Amino acid sequence: LVSGLVCSFTGCKKKEEKPQLPPGHPSMQGGMPPAGMPANAPKVDRNITVPKEVAMKWSAVKLIVEDKVAKKAKEYTVAIGSELAVPNTKVKIKVLAFLPDFKMGEKDITSASDKPNNPAAQVAVTEPGKEDWKGWLYSLHPNIHPFTHQKLAITLVGGVSK
């Protein structure tokens, strides 16, 4: 009876075996990483390749710039390689590339075809005194990595063919 009580109060010291991980598996020390990309994940610089047939077919993009404060939106056509100075602001939007059928590989970003199956535009947004933003706008998936700003929202409508 005494040994039973001692065991229940102190806990029976049974050696806990750690499961064996397969060879090459990263350590599980510290638990599982948080959801999403780890903060220390290496950034992959991918080359952007615009196929000739895409460059020959598409000349500009249509963007909607929304003033969140005034609750007004306006559509602009911006030539690829050109810059839009957003009226009544100091914001400038430069269209760097347009891919009508966006496709990302391990080392490159390109267009799978010249058809608008998954339109995306790479843009750079600048505003004095603020950090520049460079990223992709997706017309079919506007909530994937959107441009975030207190007063403006930018949405890709699509491409403009020549």
Tab-separated table of C-alpha atoms in Angstrom:
chain	number	residue	atom	x	y	z
A	1	LEU	CA	0.000	0.000	0.000
A	2	VAL	CA	2.774	2.451	0.891
A	3	SER	CA	4.627	1.782	-2.353
A	4	GLY	CA	1.378	2.392	-4.286
A	5	LEU	CA	0.915	5.789	-2.594
A	6	VAL	CA	4.528	6.775	-3.173
A	7	CYS	CA	4.232	5.871	-6.836
A	8	SER	CA	0.996	7.887	-7.236
A	9	PHE	CA	2.424	11.018	-5.542
A	10	THR	CA	5.846	11.044	-7.160
A	11	GLY	CA	4.786	9.470	-10.418
A	12	CYS	CA	6.308	6.299	-11.632
A	13	LYS	CA	9.491	7.354	-13.310
A	14	LYS	CA	9.243	5.617	-16.600
A	15	LYS	CA	11.851	6.683	-19.099
A	16	GLU	CA	10.091	8.554	-21.891
A	17	GLU	CA	11.324	7.445	-25.268
A	18	LYS	CA	11.533	10.019	-28.009
A	19	PRO	CA	10.295	8.867	-31.394
A	20	GLN	CA	13.028	8.265	-33.951
A	21	LEU	CA	12.957	10.693	-36.854
A	22	PRO	CA	13.818	9.558	-40.366
A	23	PRO	CA	17.376	10.315	-41.547
A	24	GLY	CA	17.697	13.925	-42.770
A	25	HIS	CA	14.501	15.068	-40.971
A	26	PRO	CA	14.916	18.478	-39.271
A	27	SER	CA	14.953	18.537	-35.490
A	28	MET	CA	11.586	18.855	-33.751
A	29	GLN	CA	13.267	20.794	-30.917
A	30	GLY	CA	11.044	23.762	-30.100
A	31	GLY	CA	7.915	22.258	-31.655
A	32	MET	CA	6.288	22.888	-34.977
A	33	PRO	CA	6.916	26.152	-36.872
A	34	PRO	CA	4.033	28.640	-37.001
A	35	ALA	CA	1.665	28.444	-39.950
A	36	GLY	CA	2.785	30.121	-43.146
A	37	MET	CA	6.291	30.895	-44.281
A	38	PRO	CA	8.879	30.884	-41.485
A	39	ALA	CA	10.320	34.319	-40.762
A	40	ASN	CA	13.830	33.064	-41.471
A	41	ALA	CA	12.914	31.333	-44.736
A	42	PRO	CA	15.328	32.333	-47.480
A	43	LYS	CA	13.864	34.729	-50.046
A	44	VAL	CA	13.882	33.227	-53.503
A	45	ASP	CA	14.686	35.723	-56.229
A	46	ARG	CA	12.911	34.507	-59.321
A	47	ASN	CA	13.653	35.741	-62.826
A	48	ILE	CA	10.671	37.274	-64.585
A	49	THR	CA	10.381	36.091	-68.164
A	50	VAL	CA	7.832	37.722	-70.451
A	51	PRO	CA	7.416	35.480	-73.521
A	52	LYS	CA	7.668	37.245	-76.922
A	53	GLU	CA	4.056	36.417	-77.839
A	54	VAL	CA	2.904	38.062	-74.590
A	55	ALA	CA	5.004	41.191	-75.134
A	56	MET	CA	3.696	41.469	-78.696
A	57	LYS	CA	0.039	41.080	-77.670
A	58	TRP	CA	-0.311	43.144	-74.450
A	59	SER	CA	0.561	46.851	-74.180
A	60	ALA	CA	-1.014	48.095	-70.954
A	61	VAL	CA	-3.021	47.181	-67.868
A	62	LYS	CA	-6.225	48.546	-66.373
A	63	LEU	CA	-6.018	49.380	-62.678
A	64	ILE	CA	-8.723	50.557	-60.316
A	65	VAL	CA	-7.437	53.005	-57.729
A	66	GLU	CA	-9.835	53.445	-54.843
A	67	ASP	CA	-9.744	56.397	-52.460
A	68	LYS	CA	-10.820	54.685	-49.228
A	69	VAL	CA	-11.495	57.976	-47.459
A	70	ALA	CA	-13.674	59.567	-50.161
A	71	LYS	CA	-15.084	56.141	-51.088
A	72	LYS	CA	-14.474	56.805	-54.776
A	73	ALA	CA	-12.765	54.599	-57.338
A	74	LYS	CA	-11.436	55.352	-60.802
A	75	GLU	CA	-10.111	53.086	-63.540
A	76	TYR	CA	-6.811	53.961	-65.211
A	77	THR	CA	-5.049	52.453	-68.225
A	78	VAL	CA	-1.289	52.367	-67.660
A	79	ALA	CA	1.178	51.282	-70.340
A	80	ILE	CA	3.603	48.521	-69.307
A	81	GLY	CA	6.827	50.244	-68.259
A	82	SER	CA	4.988	53.523	-67.532
A	83	GLU	CA	4.078	55.272	-64.311
A	84	LEU	CA	0.778	56.652	-63.044
A	85	ALA	CA	0.823	59.644	-60.708
A	86	VAL	CA	-2.354	59.144	-58.664
A	87	PRO	CA	-4.285	62.469	-58.688
A	88	ASN	CA	-4.536	64.382	-55.381
A	89	THR	CA	-1.809	62.231	-53.800
A	90	LYS	CA	1.964	61.866	-53.932
A	91	VAL	CA	1.613	58.169	-54.817
A	92	LYS	CA	3.106	56.843	-58.052
A	93	ILE	CA	2.368	53.405	-59.512
A	94	LYS	CA	4.786	51.955	-62.067
A	95	VAL	CA	3.730	48.900	-64.061
A	96	LEU	CA	6.828	46.718	-64.341
A	97	ALA	CA	5.387	43.641	-66.076
A	98	PHE	CA	2.138	42.007	-67.153
A	99	LEU	CA	1.630	38.250	-67.412
A	100	PRO	CA	-1.794	37.206	-68.741
A	101	ASP	CA	-1.382	33.598	-67.551
A	102	PHE	CA	0.785	33.985	-64.426
A	103	LYS	CA	2.863	30.920	-63.573
A	104	MET	CA	5.493	30.693	-60.836
A	105	GLY	CA	8.186	28.043	-60.944
A	106	GLU	CA	11.027	27.288	-58.539
A	107	LYS	CA	13.374	29.751	-60.241
A	108	ASP	CA	11.236	31.877	-62.532
A	109	ILE	CA	7.942	33.653	-63.052
A	110	THR	CA	6.423	33.641	-66.524
A	111	SER	CA	3.181	33.364	-68.479
A	112	ALA	CA	1.965	29.902	-69.461
A	113	SER	CA	0.245	31.414	-72.531
A	114	ASP	CA	-0.830	34.724	-74.049
A	115	LYS	CA	-4.443	34.087	-72.956
A	116	PRO	CA	-5.832	35.945	-69.885
A	117	ASN	CA	-6.295	32.792	-67.777
A	118	ASN	CA	-4.595	34.171	-64.643
A	119	PRO	CA	-3.765	37.871	-65.233
A	120	ALA	CA	-1.141	39.432	-62.982
A	121	ALA	CA	0.780	42.713	-63.038
A	122	GLN	CA	3.983	43.449	-61.180
A	123	VAL	CA	3.871	47.018	-59.889
A	124	ALA	CA	6.049	49.308	-57.814
A	125	VAL	CA	4.292	51.859	-55.608
A	126	THR	CA	6.209	54.837	-54.267
A	127	GLU	CA	5.226	57.643	-51.916
A	128	PRO	CA	7.625	60.154	-50.325
A	129	GLY	CA	8.410	59.288	-46.718
A	130	LYS	CA	7.010	55.746	-46.973
A	131	GLU	CA	8.591	52.420	-47.773
A	132	ASP	CA	8.291	51.447	-51.442
A	133	TRP	CA	6.068	48.457	-52.257
A	134	LYS	CA	6.855	46.098	-55.101
A	135	GLY	CA	4.604	43.149	-55.722
A	136	TRP	CA	2.089	41.358	-57.892
A	137	LEU	CA	-1.572	42.248	-58.319
A	138	TYR	CA	-3.819	39.391	-59.439
A	139	SER	CA	-7.119	40.195	-61.147
A	140	LEU	CA	-8.719	36.830	-60.291
A	141	HIS	CA	-7.295	36.755	-56.740
A	142	PRO	CA	-7.126	40.368	-55.498
A	143	ASN	CA	-6.717	39.328	-51.850
A	144	ILE	CA	-3.462	37.438	-52.416
A	145	HIS	CA	-0.616	39.686	-51.179
A	146	PRO	CA	-2.571	42.917	-51.812
A	147	PHE	CA	-1.087	46.409	-51.674
A	148	THR	CA	-2.019	47.814	-48.257
A	149	HIS	CA	-2.319	51.542	-47.639
A	150	GLN	CA	-4.358	53.690	-45.263
A	151	LYS	CA	-5.987	55.769	-47.987
A	152	LEU	CA	-5.675	53.810	-51.262
A	153	ALA	CA	-6.475	50.399	-52.672
A	154	ILE	CA	-5.159	49.209	-56.043
A	155	THR	CA	-6.817	46.424	-58.006
A	156	LEU	CA	-5.849	44.884	-61.334
A	157	VAL	CA	-8.764	44.723	-63.772
A	158	GLY	CA	-6.770	43.065	-66.541
A	159	GLY	CA	-4.556	43.617	-69.540
A	160	VAL	CA	-5.065	45.768	-72.606
A	161	SER	CA	-4.149	44.138	-75.894
A	162	LYS	CA	-2.461	46.048	-78.706
